[in-house]
mmCIF file of C-alpha atoms in Angstrom:
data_model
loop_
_atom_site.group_PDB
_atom_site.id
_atom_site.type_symbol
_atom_site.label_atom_id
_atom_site.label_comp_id
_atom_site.label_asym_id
_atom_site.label_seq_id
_atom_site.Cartn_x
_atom_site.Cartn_y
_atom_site.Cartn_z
ATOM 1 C CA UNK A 1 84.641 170.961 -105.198
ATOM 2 C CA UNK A 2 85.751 167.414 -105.063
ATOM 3 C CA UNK A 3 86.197 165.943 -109.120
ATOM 4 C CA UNK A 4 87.997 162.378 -108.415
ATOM 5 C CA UNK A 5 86.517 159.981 -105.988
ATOM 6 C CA UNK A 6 89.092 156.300 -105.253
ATOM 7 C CA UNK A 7 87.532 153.021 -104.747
ATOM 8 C CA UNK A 8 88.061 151.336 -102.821
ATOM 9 C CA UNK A 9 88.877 153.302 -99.771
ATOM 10 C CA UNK A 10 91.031 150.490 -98.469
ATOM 11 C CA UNK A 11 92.988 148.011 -99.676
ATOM 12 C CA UNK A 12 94.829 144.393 -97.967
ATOM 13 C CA UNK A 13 96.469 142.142 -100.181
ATOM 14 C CA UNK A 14 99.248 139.622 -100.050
ATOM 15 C CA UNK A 15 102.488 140.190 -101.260
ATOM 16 C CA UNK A 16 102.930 139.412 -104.766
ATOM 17 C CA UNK A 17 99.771 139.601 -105.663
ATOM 18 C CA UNK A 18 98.705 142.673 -108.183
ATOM 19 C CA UNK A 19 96.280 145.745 -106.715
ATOM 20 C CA UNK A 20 93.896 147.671 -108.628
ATOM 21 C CA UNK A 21 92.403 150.944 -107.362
ATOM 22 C CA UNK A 22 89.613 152.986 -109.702
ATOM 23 C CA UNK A 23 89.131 156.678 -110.002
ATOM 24 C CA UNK A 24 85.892 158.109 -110.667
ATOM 25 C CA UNK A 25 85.241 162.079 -112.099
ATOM 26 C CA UNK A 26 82.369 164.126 -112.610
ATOM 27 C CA UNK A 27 83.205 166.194 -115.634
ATOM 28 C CA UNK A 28 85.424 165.873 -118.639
ATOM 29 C CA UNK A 29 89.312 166.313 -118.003
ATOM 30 C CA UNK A 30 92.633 167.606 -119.790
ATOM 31 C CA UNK A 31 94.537 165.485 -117.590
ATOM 32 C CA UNK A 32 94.750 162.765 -114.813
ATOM 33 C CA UNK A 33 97.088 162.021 -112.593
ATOM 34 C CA UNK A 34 98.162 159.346 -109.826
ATOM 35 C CA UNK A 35 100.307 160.382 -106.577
ATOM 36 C CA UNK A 36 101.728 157.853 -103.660
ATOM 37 C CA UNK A 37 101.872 159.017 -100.057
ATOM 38 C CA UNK A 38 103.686 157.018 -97.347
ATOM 39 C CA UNK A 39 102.569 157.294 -94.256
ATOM 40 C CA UNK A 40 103.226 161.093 -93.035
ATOM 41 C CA UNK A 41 104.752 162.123 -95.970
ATOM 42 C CA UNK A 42 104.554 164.305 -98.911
ATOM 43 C CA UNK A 43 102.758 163.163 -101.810
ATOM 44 C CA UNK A 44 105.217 161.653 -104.857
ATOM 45 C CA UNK A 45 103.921 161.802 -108.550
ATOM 46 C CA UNK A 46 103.273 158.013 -110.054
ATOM 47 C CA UNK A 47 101.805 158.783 -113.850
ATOM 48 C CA UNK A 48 99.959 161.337 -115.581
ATOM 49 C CA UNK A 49 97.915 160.432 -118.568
ATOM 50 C CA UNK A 50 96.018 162.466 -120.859
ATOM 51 C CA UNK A 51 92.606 162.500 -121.937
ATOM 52 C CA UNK A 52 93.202 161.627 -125.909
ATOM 53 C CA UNK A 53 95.510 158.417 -123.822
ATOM 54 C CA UNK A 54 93.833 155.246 -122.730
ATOM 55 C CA UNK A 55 96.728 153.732 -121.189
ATOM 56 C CA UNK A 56 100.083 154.163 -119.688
ATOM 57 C CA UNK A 57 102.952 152.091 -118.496
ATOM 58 C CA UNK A 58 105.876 152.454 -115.778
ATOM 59 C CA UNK A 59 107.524 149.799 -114.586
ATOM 60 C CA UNK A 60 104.873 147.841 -112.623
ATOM 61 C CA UNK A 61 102.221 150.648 -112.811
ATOM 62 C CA UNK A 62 99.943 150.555 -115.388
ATOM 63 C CA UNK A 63 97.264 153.430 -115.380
ATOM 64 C CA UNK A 64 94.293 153.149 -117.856
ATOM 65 C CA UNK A 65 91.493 156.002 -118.385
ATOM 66 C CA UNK A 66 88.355 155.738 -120.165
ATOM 67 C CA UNK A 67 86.896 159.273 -120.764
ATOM 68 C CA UNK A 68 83.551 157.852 -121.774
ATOM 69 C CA UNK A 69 82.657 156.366 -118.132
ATOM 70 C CA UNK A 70 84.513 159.307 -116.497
ATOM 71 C CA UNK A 71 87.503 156.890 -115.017
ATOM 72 C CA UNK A 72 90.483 155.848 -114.482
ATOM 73 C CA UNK A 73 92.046 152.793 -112.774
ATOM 74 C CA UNK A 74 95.463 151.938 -111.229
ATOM 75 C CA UNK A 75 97.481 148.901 -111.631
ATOM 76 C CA UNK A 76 99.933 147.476 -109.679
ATOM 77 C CA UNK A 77 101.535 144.438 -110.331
ATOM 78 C CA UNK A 78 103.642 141.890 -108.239
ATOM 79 C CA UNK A 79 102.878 144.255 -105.456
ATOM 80 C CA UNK A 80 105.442 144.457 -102.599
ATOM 81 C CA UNK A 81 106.021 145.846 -98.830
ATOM 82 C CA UNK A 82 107.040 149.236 -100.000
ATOM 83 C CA UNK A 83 103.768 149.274 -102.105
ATOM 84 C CA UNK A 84 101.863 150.183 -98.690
ATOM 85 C CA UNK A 85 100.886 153.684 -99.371
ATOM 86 C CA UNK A 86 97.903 156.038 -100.062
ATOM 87 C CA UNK A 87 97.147 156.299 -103.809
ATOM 88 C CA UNK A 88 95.528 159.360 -104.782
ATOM 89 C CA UNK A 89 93.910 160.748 -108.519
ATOM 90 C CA UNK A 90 94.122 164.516 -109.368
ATOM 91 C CA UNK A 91 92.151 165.851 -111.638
ATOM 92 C CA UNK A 92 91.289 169.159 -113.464
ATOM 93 C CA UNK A 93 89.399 171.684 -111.173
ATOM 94 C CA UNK A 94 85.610 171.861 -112.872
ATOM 95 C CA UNK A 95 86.235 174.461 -115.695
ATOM 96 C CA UNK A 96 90.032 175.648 -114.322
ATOM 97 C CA UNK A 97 92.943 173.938 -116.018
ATOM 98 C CA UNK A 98 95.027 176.307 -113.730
ATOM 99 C CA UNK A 99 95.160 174.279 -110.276
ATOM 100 C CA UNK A 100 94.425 169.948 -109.797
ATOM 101 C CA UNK A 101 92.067 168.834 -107.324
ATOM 102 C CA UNK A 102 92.525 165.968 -104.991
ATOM 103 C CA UNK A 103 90.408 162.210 -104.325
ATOM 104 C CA UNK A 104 90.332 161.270 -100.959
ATOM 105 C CA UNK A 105 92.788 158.490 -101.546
ATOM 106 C CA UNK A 106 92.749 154.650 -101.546
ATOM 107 C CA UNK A 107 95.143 153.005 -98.653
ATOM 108 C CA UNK A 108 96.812 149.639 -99.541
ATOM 109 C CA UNK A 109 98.315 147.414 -97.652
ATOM 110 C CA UNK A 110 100.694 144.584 -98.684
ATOM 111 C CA UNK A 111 100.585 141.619 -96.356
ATOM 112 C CA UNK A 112 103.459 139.758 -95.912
ATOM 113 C CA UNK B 1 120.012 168.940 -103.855
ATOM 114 C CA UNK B 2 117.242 170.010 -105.688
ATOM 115 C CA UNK B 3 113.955 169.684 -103.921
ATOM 116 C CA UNK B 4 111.225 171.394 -101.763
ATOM 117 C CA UNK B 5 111.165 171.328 -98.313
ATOM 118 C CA UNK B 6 109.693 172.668 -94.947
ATOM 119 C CA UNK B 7 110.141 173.501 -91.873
ATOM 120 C CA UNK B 8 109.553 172.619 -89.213
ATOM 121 C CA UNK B 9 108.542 168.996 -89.286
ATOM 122 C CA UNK B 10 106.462 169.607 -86.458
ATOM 123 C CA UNK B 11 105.059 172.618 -85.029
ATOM 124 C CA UNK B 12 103.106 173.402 -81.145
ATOM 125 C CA UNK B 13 101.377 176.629 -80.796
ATOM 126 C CA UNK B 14 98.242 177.786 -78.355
ATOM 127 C CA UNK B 15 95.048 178.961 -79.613
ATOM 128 C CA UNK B 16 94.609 182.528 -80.480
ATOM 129 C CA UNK B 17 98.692 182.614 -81.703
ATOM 130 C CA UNK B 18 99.722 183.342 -85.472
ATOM 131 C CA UNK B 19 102.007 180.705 -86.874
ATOM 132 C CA UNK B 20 104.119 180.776 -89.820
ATOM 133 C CA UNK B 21 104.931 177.645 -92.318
ATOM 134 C CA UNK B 22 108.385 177.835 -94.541
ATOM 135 C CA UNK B 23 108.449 176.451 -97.664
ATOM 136 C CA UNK B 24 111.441 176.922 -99.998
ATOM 137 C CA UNK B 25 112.182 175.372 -103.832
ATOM 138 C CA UNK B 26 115.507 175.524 -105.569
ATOM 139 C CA UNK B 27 113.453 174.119 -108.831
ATOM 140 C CA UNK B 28 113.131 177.153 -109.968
ATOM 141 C CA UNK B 29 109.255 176.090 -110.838
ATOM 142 C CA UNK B 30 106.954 179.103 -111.184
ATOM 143 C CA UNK B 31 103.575 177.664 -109.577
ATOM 144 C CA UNK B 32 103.626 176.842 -105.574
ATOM 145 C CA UNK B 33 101.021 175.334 -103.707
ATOM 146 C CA UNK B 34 99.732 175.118 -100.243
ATOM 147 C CA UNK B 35 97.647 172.502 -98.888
ATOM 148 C CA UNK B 36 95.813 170.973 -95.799
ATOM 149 C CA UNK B 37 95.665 167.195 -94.771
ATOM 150 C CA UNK B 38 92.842 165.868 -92.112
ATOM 151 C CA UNK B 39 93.145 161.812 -90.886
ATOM 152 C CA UNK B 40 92.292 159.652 -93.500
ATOM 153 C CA UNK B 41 91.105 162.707 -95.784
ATOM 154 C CA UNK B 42 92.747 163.807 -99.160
ATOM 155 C CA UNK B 43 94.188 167.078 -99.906
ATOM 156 C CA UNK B 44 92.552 170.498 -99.870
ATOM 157 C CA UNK B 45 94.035 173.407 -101.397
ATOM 158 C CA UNK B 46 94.453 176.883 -99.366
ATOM 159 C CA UNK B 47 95.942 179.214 -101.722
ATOM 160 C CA UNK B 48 98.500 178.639 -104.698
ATOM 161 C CA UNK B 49 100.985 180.821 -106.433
ATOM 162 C CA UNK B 50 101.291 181.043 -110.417
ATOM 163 C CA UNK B 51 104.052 183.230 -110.555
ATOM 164 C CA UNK B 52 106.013 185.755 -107.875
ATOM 165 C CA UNK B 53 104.031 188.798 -106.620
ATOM 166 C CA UNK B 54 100.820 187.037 -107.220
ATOM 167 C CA UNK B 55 98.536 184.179 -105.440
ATOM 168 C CA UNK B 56 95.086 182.998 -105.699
ATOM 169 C CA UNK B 57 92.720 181.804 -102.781
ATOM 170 C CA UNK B 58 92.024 177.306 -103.284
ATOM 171 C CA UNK B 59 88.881 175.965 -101.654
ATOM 172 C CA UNK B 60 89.923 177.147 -97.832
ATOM 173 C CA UNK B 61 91.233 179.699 -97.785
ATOM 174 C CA UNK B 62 89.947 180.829 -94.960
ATOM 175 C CA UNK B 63 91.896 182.046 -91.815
ATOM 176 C CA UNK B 64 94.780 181.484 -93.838
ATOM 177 C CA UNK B 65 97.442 184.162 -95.321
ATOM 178 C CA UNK B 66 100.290 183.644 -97.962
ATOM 179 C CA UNK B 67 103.328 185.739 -99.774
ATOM 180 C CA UNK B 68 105.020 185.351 -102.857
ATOM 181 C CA UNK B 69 108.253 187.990 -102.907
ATOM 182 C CA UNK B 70 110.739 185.357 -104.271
ATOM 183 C CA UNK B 71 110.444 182.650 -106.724
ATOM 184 C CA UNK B 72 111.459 180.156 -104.259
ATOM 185 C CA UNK B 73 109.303 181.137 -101.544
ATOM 186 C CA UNK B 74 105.779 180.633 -100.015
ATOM 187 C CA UNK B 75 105.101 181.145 -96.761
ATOM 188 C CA UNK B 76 101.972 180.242 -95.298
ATOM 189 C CA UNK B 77 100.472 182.189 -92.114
ATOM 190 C CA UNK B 78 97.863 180.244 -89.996
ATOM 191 C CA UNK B 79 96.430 183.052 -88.326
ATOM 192 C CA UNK B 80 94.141 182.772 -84.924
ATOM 193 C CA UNK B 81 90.905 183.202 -87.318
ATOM 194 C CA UNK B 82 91.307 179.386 -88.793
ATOM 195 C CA UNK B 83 89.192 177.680 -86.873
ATOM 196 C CA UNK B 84 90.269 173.938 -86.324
ATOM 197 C CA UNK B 85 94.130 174.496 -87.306
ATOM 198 C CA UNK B 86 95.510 171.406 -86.390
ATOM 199 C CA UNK B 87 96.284 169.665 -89.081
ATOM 200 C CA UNK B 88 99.359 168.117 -91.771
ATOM 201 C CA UNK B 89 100.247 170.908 -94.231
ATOM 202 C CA UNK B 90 102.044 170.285 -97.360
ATOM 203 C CA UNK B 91 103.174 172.917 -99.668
ATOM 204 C CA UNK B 92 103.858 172.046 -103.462
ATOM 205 C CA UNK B 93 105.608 173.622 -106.474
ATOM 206 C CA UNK B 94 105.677 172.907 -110.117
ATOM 207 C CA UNK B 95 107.252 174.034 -113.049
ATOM 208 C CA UNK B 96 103.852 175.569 -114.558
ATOM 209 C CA UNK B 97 100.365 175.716 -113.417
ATOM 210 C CA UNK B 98 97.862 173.417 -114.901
ATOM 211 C CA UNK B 99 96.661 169.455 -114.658
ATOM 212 C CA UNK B 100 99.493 168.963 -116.915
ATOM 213 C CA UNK B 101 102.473 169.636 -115.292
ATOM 214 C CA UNK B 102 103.285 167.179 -111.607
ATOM 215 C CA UNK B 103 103.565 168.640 -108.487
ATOM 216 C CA UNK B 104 106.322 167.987 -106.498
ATOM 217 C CA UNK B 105 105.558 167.911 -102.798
ATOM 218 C CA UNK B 106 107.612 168.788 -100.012
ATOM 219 C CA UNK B 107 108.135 166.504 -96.649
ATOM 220 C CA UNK B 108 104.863 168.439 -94.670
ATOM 221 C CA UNK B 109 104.384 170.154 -91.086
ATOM 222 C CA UNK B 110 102.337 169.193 -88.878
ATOM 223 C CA UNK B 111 100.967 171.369 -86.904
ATOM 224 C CA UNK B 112 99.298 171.047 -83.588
ATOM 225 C CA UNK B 113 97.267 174.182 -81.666
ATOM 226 C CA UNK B 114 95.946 173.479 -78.340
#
């Protein structure tokens, strides 16, 4: 029952430069959101934005959605070392606002 | 401190054994959530909690068994019916249910069953 899918799967890029990782659903959403996961960790909430939002700041994340190709991307600007992570998208379960469903993730890694 | 968290960090059982996850929130959120992590794979969701006294089975449930007799617990039994149990488990809780509240996640298990 997989709704988001990440692209890329992986991600290398030097420090300092910004990363951008897309989110692709299959049917239309209430919400979308964006999680981080260090390396055996738990998963900690970035942004949620809403389906009547097309774009939303914090700090050096910027997440955009546009509900008429089904996607979302994230931004992250002057990336750094601590950036190296696993992003993931949640989305609304097909017709269930009552539980999120998981992508598989994108993994970045910042280069020194 | 307010948080989630589990115990333990790691876990070692054989096959054919029961073995119980912990998961405790002083949030006070309502909804709780359990689920699985494979290598390089995302989350899958084994059985989540709106409110006490009451759970609902996620995508694998499967092998799996949960409780909810307090608020601020959800323990999750792996019994000797899951088939491939090895795995990272990470339980969840948020204030409401629903794509528009965040999850907060606690620090995982991970469980190995030779």
């Amino acid at each position: 029952s997989q709704q988001g899918e990440e692209d890329p799967q992986a991600l290398s890029i030097q420090e300092g430069e910004n990363a951008t990782m897309n989110c692709s659903y299959k049917t239309s959403i209430n919400n979308l959101q964006w999680y981080r996961q260090n390396s055996g960790r738990g998963l900690v909430h970035l942004i949620l934005i809403r389906s009547n939002e097309r774009e939303k700041h914090s700090g050096r994340l910027r997440v955009t959605l546009d509900t008429s190709k089904k996607s979302s991307s994230l931004l992250i600007t002057a990336s750094r070392a601590a950036d190296t992570a696993s992003y993931f998208c949640a989305t609304d379960a097909r017709n269930r606002d009552d539980k999120i469903i998981f992508g598989k993730g994108t993994r970045l890694h910042i280069l020194p | 401190d307010g948080g989630i968290t589990q115990s333990p960090k790691y876990l070692f059982r054989k096959e054919g054994q029961n073995v119980t996850l912990s998961c405790e929130q002083n949030l006070n959120h309502d909804a709780m959530y359990w689920y699985r992590q494979d290598p390089g794979q995302g989350l899958r969701l084994i059985y989540y909690s709106q409110i006490v006294n009451d759970f609902q089975k996620g995508d694998i449930a499967e092998g799996y068994s949960v409780s909810r007799e307090k608020k601020e617990s959800f323990p999750l039994t792996v019994t000797s019916a899951q088939k491939n149990p090895t795995a990272f488990y990470l339980c969840a809780s948020s204030m409401g249910s629903g794509s528009h509240y965040e999850q907060y996640f606690g620090p995982g298990t991970r469980l190995t069953v030779t």
